GROMACS .gro file of C-alpha atoms in nm:
model
  457
    1MET     CA    1   4.451  16.633  18.109
    2ASN     CA    2   4.144  16.851  18.129
    3ARG     CA    3   3.850  16.856  17.894
    4PRO     CA    4   3.919  17.101  17.607
    5SER     CA    5   3.712  17.419  17.617
    6VAL     CA    6   3.613  17.381  17.251
    7ILE     CA    7   3.503  17.034  17.140
    8SER     CA    8   3.551  16.926  16.780
    9ALA     CA    9   3.689  16.636  16.581
   10ASP     CA   10   4.029  16.807  16.600
   11THR     CA   11   4.033  16.854  16.978
   12LEU     CA   12   3.866  16.543  17.121
   13HIS     CA   13   4.107  16.302  17.287
   14ARG     CA   14   4.112  15.980  17.079
   15VAL     CA   15   4.154  15.757  17.387
   16VAL     CA   16   3.878  15.929  17.585
   17LYS     CA   17   3.650  15.891  17.283
   18MET     CA   18   3.614  15.517  17.348
   19ALA     CA   19   3.410  15.591  17.661
   20LEU     CA   20   3.174  15.803  17.452
   21ASP     CA   21   3.140  15.534  17.187
   22THR     CA   22   3.066  15.250  17.431
   23GLY     CA   23   2.793  15.454  17.601
   24GLU     CA   24   2.944  15.401  17.946
   25VAL     CA   25   2.940  15.776  18.016
   26HIS     CA   26   2.671  16.034  17.957
   27SER     CA   27   2.887  16.341  17.901
   28LEU     CA   28   3.232  16.454  17.801
   29ASP     CA   29   3.305  16.564  18.155
   30GLU     CA   30   3.231  16.211  18.278
   31ALA     CA   31   3.458  16.066  18.010
   32TYR     CA   32   3.755  16.285  18.101
   33ALA     CA   33   3.695  16.221  18.472
   34LEU     CA   34   3.693  15.845  18.409
   35PHE     CA   35   4.030  15.845  18.231
   36GLY     CA   36   4.164  16.087  18.490
   37ARG     CA   37   4.138  15.803  18.742
   38TYR     CA   38   4.379  15.589  18.540
   39ARG     CA   39   4.729  15.622  18.689
   40LEU     CA   40   5.061  15.438  18.665
   41SER     CA   41   5.380  15.414  18.869
   42VAL     CA   42   5.715  15.302  18.728
   43SER     CA   43   6.014  15.177  18.922
   44VAL     CA   44   6.356  15.170  18.754
   45ASP     CA   45   6.669  15.042  18.927
   46GLU     CA   46   7.016  15.190  18.883
   47VAL     CA   47   7.128  14.932  18.626
   48GLU     CA   48   6.835  14.988  18.388
   49ALA     CA   49   6.830  15.364  18.439
   50ALA     CA   50   7.189  15.374  18.314
   51SER     CA   51   7.144  15.144  18.012
   52PRO     CA   52   7.026  15.248  17.663
   53ALA     CA   53   6.767  14.969  17.654
   54GLY     CA   54   6.638  15.051  18.001
   55GLN     CA   55   6.608  15.418  17.909
   56ALA     CA   56   6.425  15.329  17.587
   57ALA     CA   57   6.174  15.120  17.782
   58LEU     CA   58   6.126  15.386  18.050
   59LEU     CA   59   6.080  15.679  17.813
   60THR     CA   60   5.843  15.482  17.593
   61ILE     CA   61   5.635  15.396  17.899
   62VAL     CA   62   5.618  15.761  18.005
   63ASN     CA   63   5.547  15.881  17.652
   64CYS     CA   64   5.261  15.634  17.601
   65ALA     CA   65   5.119  15.646  17.953
   66ARG     CA   66   5.084  16.022  17.983
   67ARG     CA   67   4.871  16.017  17.666
   68ALA     CA   68   4.648  15.720  17.763
   69LEU     CA   69   4.632  15.733  18.145
   70LEU     CA   70   4.518  16.085  18.217
   71GLY     CA   71   4.573  16.051  18.592
   72GLY     CA   72   4.946  16.063  18.524
   73VAL     CA   73   5.260  15.850  18.533
   74SER     CA   74   5.518  15.883  18.810
   75VAL     CA   75   5.869  15.735  18.812
   76VAL     CA   76   6.072  15.617  19.111
   77GLY     CA   77   6.448  15.569  19.083
   78ASN     CA   78   6.783  15.742  19.054
   79LEU     CA   79   6.710  15.953  18.746
   80GLY     CA   80   7.006  16.190  18.764
   81VAL     CA   81   7.210  15.966  18.533
   82PRO     CA   82   7.308  16.090  18.184
   83LEU     CA   83   7.062  16.031  17.902
   84LEU     CA   84   7.234  15.790  17.663
   85LEU     CA   85   6.971  15.808  17.390
   86SER     CA   86   7.005  16.069  17.116
   87LEU     CA   87   6.641  16.179  17.128
   88PRO     CA   88   6.624  16.556  17.078
   89GLY     CA   89   6.482  16.807  17.319
   90LEU     CA   90   6.477  16.587  17.629
   91GLY     CA   91   6.765  16.734  17.826
   92ALA     CA   92   7.085  16.581  17.959
   93THR     CA   93   6.953  16.338  18.220
   94VAL     CA   94   6.694  16.063  18.241
   95GLY     CA   95   6.503  16.272  18.494
   96SER     CA   96   6.479  16.572  18.263
   97ALA     CA   97   6.359  16.341  17.983
   98VAL     CA   98   6.086  16.196  18.207
   99LEU     CA   99   5.964  16.544  18.299
  100THR     CA  100   5.978  16.673  17.941
  101LEU     CA  101   5.771  16.378  17.819
  102GLY     CA  102   5.500  16.456  18.075
  103GLY     CA  103   5.584  16.224  18.362
  104SER     CA  104   5.655  16.311  18.725
  105ILE     CA  105   5.921  16.188  18.970
  106SER     CA  106   5.832  16.036  19.307
  107GLU     CA  107   6.028  15.921  19.609
  108ALA     CA  108   5.844  15.591  19.649
  109LEU     CA  109   5.580  15.374  19.487
  110SER     CA  110   5.220  15.400  19.593
  111GLY     CA  111   5.076  15.062  19.685
  112GLU     CA  112   4.742  15.178  19.546
  113VAL     CA  113   4.865  15.247  19.191
  114PRO     CA  114   4.951  14.978  18.933
  115ALA     CA  115   5.323  14.957  18.867
  116LEU     CA  116   5.568  14.862  18.594
  117ILE     CA  117   5.910  14.743  18.709
  118LEU     CA  118   6.238  14.788  18.522
  119GLY     CA  119   6.510  14.583  18.690
  120GLU     CA  120   6.491  14.474  19.052
  121ALA     CA  121   6.150  14.498  19.218
  122PRO     CA  122   6.134  14.741  19.513
  123GLU     CA  123   5.920  14.728  19.825
  124GLY     CA  124   5.564  14.857  19.830
  125LEU     CA  125   5.434  14.707  19.508
  126SER     CA  126   5.071  14.727  19.415
  127GLU     CA  127   4.870  14.410  19.369
  128LEU     CA  128   4.893  14.492  18.998
  129ALA     CA  129   5.264  14.502  18.916
  130LEU     CA  130   5.444  14.383  18.606
  131LYS     CA  131   5.809  14.322  18.528
  132VAL     CA  132   5.908  14.470  18.191
  133ALA     CA  133   6.160  14.241  18.018
  134TYR     CA  134   6.362  14.282  17.698
  135GLY     CA  135   6.676  14.148  17.536
  136GLY     CA  136   6.787  13.959  17.228
  137TRP     CA  137   6.489  14.092  17.030
  138ARG     CA  138   6.248  13.946  17.289
  139ALA     CA  139   6.003  14.191  17.443
  140GLY     CA  140   5.735  14.132  17.704
  141VAL     CA  141   5.596  14.165  18.053
  142PHE     CA  142   5.555  13.920  18.341
  143PRO     CA  143   5.386  13.929  18.681
  144ALA     CA  144   5.634  14.101  18.912
  145ASP     CA  145   5.677  13.795  19.134
  146GLU     CA  146   5.823  13.594  18.844
  147ASP     CA  147   6.201  13.606  18.827
  148LYS     CA  148   6.234  13.643  18.451
  149THR     CA  149   6.494  13.856  18.275
  150PHE     CA  150   6.674  13.867  17.941
  151ASP     CA  151   7.030  13.980  17.887
  152ASP     CA  152   7.011  14.313  17.710
  153GLU     CA  153   7.275  14.523  17.539
  154PRO     CA  154   7.277  14.871  17.382
  155ARG     CA  155   7.119  14.762  17.053
  156ASP     CA  156   6.814  14.615  17.226
  157VAL     CA  157   6.631  14.948  17.223
  158LEU     CA  158   6.365  14.827  16.977
  159ALA     CA  159   6.268  14.531  17.196
  160ALA     CA  160   6.276  14.758  17.502
  161MET     CA  161   6.044  15.005  17.331
  162VAL     CA  162   5.792  14.732  17.247
  163ALA     CA  163   5.815  14.585  17.598
  164GLY     CA  164   5.743  14.925  17.752
  165ALA     CA  165   5.442  14.976  17.526
  166LEU     CA  166   5.312  14.628  17.614
  167GLY     CA  167   5.340  14.712  17.982
  168VAL     CA  168   5.126  15.024  17.939
  169SER     CA  169   4.881  14.822  17.729
  170GLU     CA  170   4.832  14.563  18.002
  171ILE     CA  171   4.770  14.823  18.273
  172PHE     CA  172   4.535  15.017  18.046
  173GLN     CA  173   4.339  14.704  17.954
  174ASN     CA  174   4.301  14.617  18.321
  175PHE     CA  175   4.154  14.961  18.387
  176ARG     CA  176   3.921  14.902  18.093
  177GLY     CA  177   3.784  14.581  18.245
  178ASN     CA  178   3.998  14.300  18.107
  179PRO     CA  179   4.047  14.082  18.419
  180MET     CA  180   4.338  13.887  18.270
  181ALA     CA  181   4.540  14.193  18.171
  182ALA     CA  182   4.836  14.273  18.400
  183ARG     CA  183   4.816  13.922  18.547
  184ARG     CA  184   4.972  13.722  18.261
  185ARG     CA  185   5.280  13.679  18.045
  186VAL     CA  186   5.260  13.878  17.724
  187GLY     CA  187   5.527  13.929  17.460
  188MET     CA  188   5.694  13.853  17.129
  189ASN     CA  189   6.026  13.775  16.970
  190LEU     CA  190   6.065  14.057  16.717
  191TRP     CA  191   6.321  13.863  16.516
  192ARG     CA  192   6.089  13.561  16.495
  193PRO     CA  193   5.732  13.693  16.542
  194GLU     CA  194   5.585  13.361  16.431
  195VAL     CA  195   5.724  13.186  16.742
  196ARG     CA  196   5.465  13.127  17.015
  197ASP     CA  197   5.704  13.042  17.299
  198TRP     CA  198   5.870  13.379  17.267
  199ASP     CA  199   6.008  13.393  17.621
  200VAL     CA  200   6.215  13.075  17.578
  201SER     CA  201   6.296  13.127  17.210
  202ALA     CA  202   6.649  13.181  17.081
  203PRO     CA  203   6.757  13.546  17.077
  204GLY     CA  204   6.799  13.736  16.754
  205PRO     CA  205   7.140  13.855  16.639
  206ARG     CA  206   7.342  14.109  16.831
  207GLY     CA  207   7.510  14.238  16.517
  208PHE     CA  208   7.297  14.388  16.239
  209VAL     CA  209   7.281  14.689  16.009
  210ALA     CA  210   7.001  14.946  15.988
  211PRO     CA  211   6.837  15.127  15.693
  212SER     CA  212   6.987  15.453  15.577
  213HIS     CA  213   6.709  15.560  15.335
  214LEU     CA  214   6.337  15.538  15.413
  215TRP     CA  215   6.017  15.696  15.281
  216LEU     CA  216   5.750  15.756  15.548
  217ILE     CA  217   5.393  15.786  15.420
  218GLY     CA  218   5.174  15.954  15.682
  219LEU     CA  219   5.303  16.135  15.992
  220GLY     CA  220   5.023  16.086  16.242
  221HIS     CA  221   4.991  15.811  16.502
  222LEU     CA  222   5.189  15.542  16.318
  223GLY     CA  223   5.423  15.769  16.125
  224GLN     CA  224   5.543  15.935  16.444
  225ALA     CA  225   5.579  15.596  16.612
  226TYR     CA  226   5.807  15.492  16.325
  227LEU     CA  227   6.015  15.804  16.385
  228TRP     CA  228   6.030  15.742  16.760
  229ALA     CA  229   6.160  15.389  16.693
  230LEU     CA  230   6.416  15.509  16.438
  231GLY     CA  231   6.528  15.781  16.677
  232LEU     CA  232   6.598  15.520  16.945
  233LEU     CA  233   6.825  15.313  16.721
  234PRO     CA  234   7.193  15.382  16.805
  235TYR     CA  235   7.307  15.491  16.460
  236ALA     CA  236   7.684  15.526  16.454
  237ARG     CA  237   7.658  15.793  16.184
  238PRO     CA  238   7.306  15.941  16.186
  239GLU     CA  239   7.403  16.189  15.914
  240GLU     CA  240   7.399  15.894  15.672
  241VAL     CA  241   7.025  15.846  15.733
  242GLU     CA  242   6.791  16.025  15.494
  243LEU     CA  243   6.415  16.025  15.546
  244THR     CA  244   6.154  16.133  15.293
  245LEU     CA  245   5.853  16.252  15.495
  246GLN     CA  246   5.514  16.270  15.324
  247ASP     CA  247   5.191  16.412  15.462
  248PHE     CA  248   4.943  16.680  15.358
  249ASP     CA  249   4.793  16.771  15.695
  250SER     CA  250   4.866  16.988  15.999
  251LEU     CA  251   4.889  16.875  16.359
  252ALA     CA  252   4.571  16.907  16.565
  253ALA     CA  253   4.517  16.880  16.939
  254SER     CA  254   4.372  16.531  16.894
  255ASN     CA  255   4.708  16.412  16.756
  256ASP     CA  256   4.862  16.465  17.099
  257SER     CA  257   4.653  16.178  17.238
  258THR     CA  258   4.809  15.912  17.013
  259SER     CA  259   5.117  16.047  16.834
  260PRO     CA  260   5.445  16.016  17.031
  261LEU     CA  261   5.621  16.323  16.889
  262THR     CA  262   5.329  16.567  16.916
  263ASN     CA  263   5.291  16.818  17.198
  264ASP     CA  264   5.088  17.132  17.254
  265ALA     CA  265   5.361  17.357  17.116
  266LEU     CA  266   5.337  17.192  16.773
  267ILE     CA  267   4.961  17.222  16.724
  268GLY     CA  268   4.883  17.395  16.396
  269GLN     CA  269   5.219  17.321  16.234
  270ARG     CA  270   5.249  17.113  15.919
  271LYS     CA  271   5.321  16.753  16.013
  272THR     CA  272   5.601  16.731  15.760
  273ARG     CA  273   5.779  17.039  15.892
  274ALA     CA  274   5.740  16.954  16.260
  275MET     CA  275   5.864  16.598  16.207
  276ALA     CA  276   6.146  16.707  15.977
  277ALA     CA  277   6.264  16.950  16.245
  278TRP     CA  278   6.266  16.669  16.502
  279ALA     CA  279   6.447  16.428  16.267
  280GLU     CA  280   6.711  16.684  16.180
  281LEU     CA  281   6.777  16.753  16.547
  282ARG     CA  282   6.825  16.378  16.579
  283GLY     CA  283   7.097  16.412  16.314
  284PHE     CA  284   6.906  16.268  16.018
  285ARG     CA  285   6.870  16.434  15.678
  286THR     CA  286   6.516  16.491  15.549
  287ARG     CA  287   6.308  16.563  15.242
  288MET     CA  288   5.944  16.672  15.257
  289ILE     CA  289   5.644  16.604  15.032
  290GLU     CA  290   5.332  16.796  15.131
  291ARG     CA  291   5.054  16.623  14.939
  292ARG     CA  292   4.851  16.305  14.961
  293PHE     CA  293   5.010  15.979  14.852
  294ALA     CA  294   4.829  15.855  14.542
  295GLY     CA  295   5.080  15.616  14.389
  296ASP     CA  296   5.153  15.861  14.108
  297ILE     CA  297   5.509  15.938  14.218
  298VAL     CA  298   5.789  15.808  13.996
  299LEU     CA  299   6.092  15.725  14.207
  300GLN     CA  300   6.419  15.888  14.108
  301PRO     CA  301   6.755  15.710  14.141
  302ASP     CA  302   6.836  15.883  14.470
  303ASP     CA  303   6.492  15.824  14.627
  304PRO     CA  304   6.448  15.567  14.906
  305ARG     CA  305   6.353  15.219  14.787
  306VAL     CA  306   6.183  15.122  15.114
  307ALA     CA  307   5.860  15.279  15.236
  308LEU     CA  308   5.683  15.264  15.572
  309CYS     CA  309   5.311  15.337  15.542
  310GLY     CA  310   5.100  15.455  15.834
  311VAL     CA  311   4.784  15.598  15.679
  312ASP     CA  312   4.427  15.469  15.720
  313ASN     CA  313   4.311  15.589  15.378
  314ALA     CA  314   4.204  15.292  15.162
  315ALA     CA  315   4.279  15.467  14.833
  316ALA     CA  316   4.634  15.552  14.940
  317ARG     CA  317   4.696  15.199  15.064
  318ALA     CA  318   4.564  15.049  14.741
  319ALA     CA  319   4.820  15.259  14.551
  320LEU     CA  320   5.122  15.154  14.760
  321GLU     CA  321   5.282  14.943  14.488
  322GLY     CA  322   5.235  15.202  14.213
  323ALA     CA  323   5.542  15.409  14.296
  324GLY     CA  324   5.786  15.123  14.242
  325PHE     CA  325   5.932  15.074  14.589
  326ASP     CA  326   6.139  14.760  14.636
  327LEU     CA  327   5.970  14.702  14.973
  328VAL     CA  328   5.669  14.856  15.143
  329VAL     CA  329   5.582  14.771  15.503
  330GLU     CA  330   5.230  14.885  15.587
  331ALA     CA  331   5.057  14.882  15.924
  332GLY     CA  332   4.687  14.932  15.994
  333LEU     CA  333   4.526  14.971  16.336
  334GLY     CA  334   4.183  14.876  16.464
  335ALA     CA  335   3.947  15.169  16.493
  336GLY     CA  336   3.654  15.106  16.727
  337PRO     CA  337   3.618  15.104  17.108
  338THR     CA  338   3.671  14.726  17.112
  339GLU     CA  339   3.896  14.684  16.805
  340TYR     CA  340   4.146  14.957  16.892
  341LEU     CA  341   4.388  14.691  17.023
  342ALA     CA  342   4.415  14.519  16.684
  343MET     CA  343   4.677  14.567  16.416
  344ARG     CA  344   4.762  14.413  16.082
  345LEU     CA  345   5.092  14.441  15.898
  346HIS     CA  346   5.144  14.377  15.526
  347SER     CA  347   5.465  14.363  15.326
  348PHE     CA  348   5.471  14.434  14.953
  349PRO     CA  349   5.540  14.276  14.716
  350GLY     CA  350   5.328  14.006  14.874
  351SER     CA  351   5.093  13.721  14.799
  352ARG     CA  352   4.815  13.968  14.714
  353PRO     CA  353   4.855  14.305  14.543
  354ALA     CA  354   4.767  14.608  14.753
  355ARG     CA  355   4.501  14.716  14.502
  356ASP     CA  356   4.316  14.387  14.556
  357ILE     CA  357   4.328  14.410  14.936
  358TRP     CA  358   4.181  14.760  14.950
  359ARG     CA  359   3.986  14.770  14.622
  360ASP     CA  360   3.642  14.775  14.782
  361GLU     CA  361   3.717  14.972  15.095
  362GLY     CA  362   3.591  15.329  15.117
  363GLU     CA  363   3.648  15.609  15.360
  364ALA     CA  364   3.545  15.549  15.720
  365ALA     CA  365   3.188  15.657  15.785
  366ALA     CA  366   3.011  15.770  16.100
  367THR     CA  367   2.877  15.474  16.290
  368SER     CA  368   2.591  15.410  16.526
  369THR     CA  369   2.800  15.564  16.804
  370ARG     CA  370   2.646  15.896  16.696
  371HIS     CA  371   2.345  15.804  16.910
  372ALA     CA  372   2.539  15.712  17.224
  373PRO     CA  373   2.432  15.916  17.532
  374ALA     CA  374   2.730  16.153  17.535
  375TYR     CA  375   2.675  16.253  17.171
  376GLU     CA  376   2.303  16.305  17.237
  377ARG     CA  377   2.393  16.529  17.530
  378LEU     CA  378   2.620  16.735  17.303
  379GLY     CA  379   2.333  16.770  17.057
  380GLU     CA  380   2.102  16.890  17.330
  381ALA     CA  381   2.367  17.148  17.426
  382GLY     CA  382   2.357  17.294  17.076
  383PHE     CA  383   2.628  17.099  16.892
  384ASP     CA  384   2.527  17.092  16.524
  385GLU     CA  385   2.439  16.761  16.354
  386CYS     CA  386   2.719  16.781  16.097
  387GLY     CA  387   2.974  16.832  16.373
  388LEU     CA  388   2.834  16.539  16.570
  389VAL     CA  389   2.855  16.306  16.271
  390THR     CA  390   3.214  16.414  16.206
  391LEU     CA  391   3.301  16.370  16.573
  392ALA     CA  392   3.148  16.022  16.583
  393SER     CA  393   3.333  15.917  16.268
  394ARG     CA  394   3.679  15.985  16.412
  395THR     CA  395   3.867  15.673  16.510
  396VAL     CA  396   3.947  15.564  16.862
  397GLY     CA  397   4.318  15.510  16.916
  398ALA     CA  398   4.573  15.437  17.187
  399PRO     CA  399   4.941  15.535  17.164
  400PHE     CA  400   5.081  15.204  17.286
  401VAL     CA  401   4.911  15.018  17.000
  402GLY     CA  402   5.086  15.225  16.735
  403THR     CA  403   5.415  15.189  16.921
  404VAL     CA  404   5.395  14.809  16.915
  405ALA     CA  405   5.297  14.814  16.547
  406ALA     CA  406   5.589  15.045  16.470
  407GLY     CA  407   5.831  14.813  16.647
  408LEU     CA  408   5.709  14.521  16.437
  409ALA     CA  409   5.729  14.724  16.115
  410ILE     CA  410   6.084  14.846  16.182
  411ALA     CA  411   6.184  14.491  16.280
  412GLU     CA  412   6.047  14.370  15.945
  413VAL     CA  413   6.269  14.617  15.759
  414LEU     CA  414   6.569  14.518  15.970
  415ARG     CA  415   6.516  14.147  15.906
  416ARG     CA  416   6.486  14.200  15.530
  417LEU     CA  417   6.792  14.425  15.528
  418ASN     CA  418   6.993  14.160  15.711
  419GLY     CA  419   6.898  13.881  15.471
  420VAL     CA  420   6.623  13.710  15.672
  421ALA     CA  421   6.292  13.594  15.521
  422GLY     CA  422   6.018  13.844  15.587
  423LEU     CA  423   5.648  13.848  15.660
  424ASP     CA  424   5.358  13.860  15.419
  425VAL     CA  425   5.088  13.935  15.678
  426LEU     CA  426   5.081  13.960  16.056
  427ASP     CA  427   4.748  13.983  16.239
  428LEU     CA  428   4.764  14.069  16.606
  429THR     CA  429   4.550  14.200  16.889
  430LEU     CA  430   4.695  14.309  17.221
  431ARG     CA  431   4.383  14.169  17.383
  432ASP     CA  432   4.515  13.817  17.317
  433MET     CA  433   4.862  13.809  17.163
  434ASN     CA  434   4.865  13.429  17.155
  435SER     CA  435   4.592  13.437  16.892
  436ARG     CA  436   4.811  13.617  16.639
  437GLU     CA  437   4.839  13.487  16.285
  438VAL     CA  438   5.162  13.514  16.086
  439VAL     CA  439   5.206  13.433  15.717
  440MET     CA  440   5.567  13.427  15.606
  441ALA     CA  441   5.659  13.578  15.269
  442SER     CA  442   5.675  13.314  14.996
  443THR     CA  443   5.930  13.497  14.782
  444GLU     CA  444   6.265  13.658  14.854
  445LEU     CA  445   6.359  14.008  14.745
  446ARG     CA  446   6.634  13.938  14.495
  447GLY     CA  447   6.911  14.193  14.479
  448PHE     CA  448   6.759  14.387  14.769
  449ASN     CA  449   7.004  14.655  14.883
  450PRO     CA  450   6.820  14.978  14.963
  451GLY     CA  451   7.108  15.133  15.157
  452PHE     CA  452   7.228  15.063  15.508
  453THR     CA  453   7.450  15.200  15.779
  454ASP     CA  454   7.607  15.071  16.099
  455LEU     CA  455   7.485  15.092  16.453
  456SER     CA  456   7.706  15.169  16.752
  457SER     CA  457   7.821  14.864  16.945
   0.00000   0.00000   0.00000
């Protein structure tokens, strides 16, 4: 991806921005050149290329990697097999889906490029190579020389999605100077996120139902990751799924760097309308609300009783319980050049009301990064001070972080819907997943039945 000709808060790549904020580069050109050296190869064997879970992992890898690793992502394998996932606009084969999502297809791996492996490991691996593993709600990556697999089946797409995102995260972190990344075991059991020994933990259930009515608050980075995850689920009757989509904004070029359903063709469109069009092509029914969420909505009998929140506005988050949802699952992501790997999930009702958690938080303000060398260089080139402050105040983000958070949030809804105790709070950073903190919900949702539908077997 080349440097945009016009630089503004709406065009600057949110991943590239971290190099500006750390001061490691002195210009935008240097920043884009740096991330242009980040590349990834993916190998997929015939078994995984022809399985729904394997395809979910592969396409998530390509979708995340092309946005974060600007040098590109290439895939090796037999990709002429039919696409089994019902994701719209990706063509009939796995190969066409890879190309549509921004990847390329190669004949063989390059030993000089880090690699992610789906299935059997081929010859010619780089020194940095990871096996992507998923199955039974367990999702993770291992060094490629470890013979570790999980039995997967068609409903394991959520775990496969998270595993693919974790693989991209590890490679990206290695490029960014974390010496342990891409050389360790990393993962989670989505059905039991509190379990530390995730790779030897008992698998989650094979049979479960999925939500049929959801309200999505915010359709940027996290909101689109929620939709990507829902789109992967093998709904037997997708026409029974109704989504209420709420956002007030339009898509900007910067959204393409973090949001999995955004591409250049959608820039300038209302987020609600672009995402509703995608969801309807997936077979879902939609409703749209084009204004900010302020907690002043009174739910009607046919409105969804479960909400997924993906906004970073403190006032909106403080008002989450005001509308009367039976369950709200909210995810927040770290914002700075070092904290971008962090995430925190809340479920409401919880041990603390939302208004207490976000009572004293205000809007994000421009930080000291305004005086980093690259911003100073922009000022010297004639960029006005107001524009620089706005540019500096925009958050850093990485698409794989939101994808992992979305997988955890959707898993939380699925657990609650299937009668399992939920979470109150989950704190996690992809820098060190073993340091995560999980607080289980102390109360059950009595009479909780927000609507459900079956998945294909």
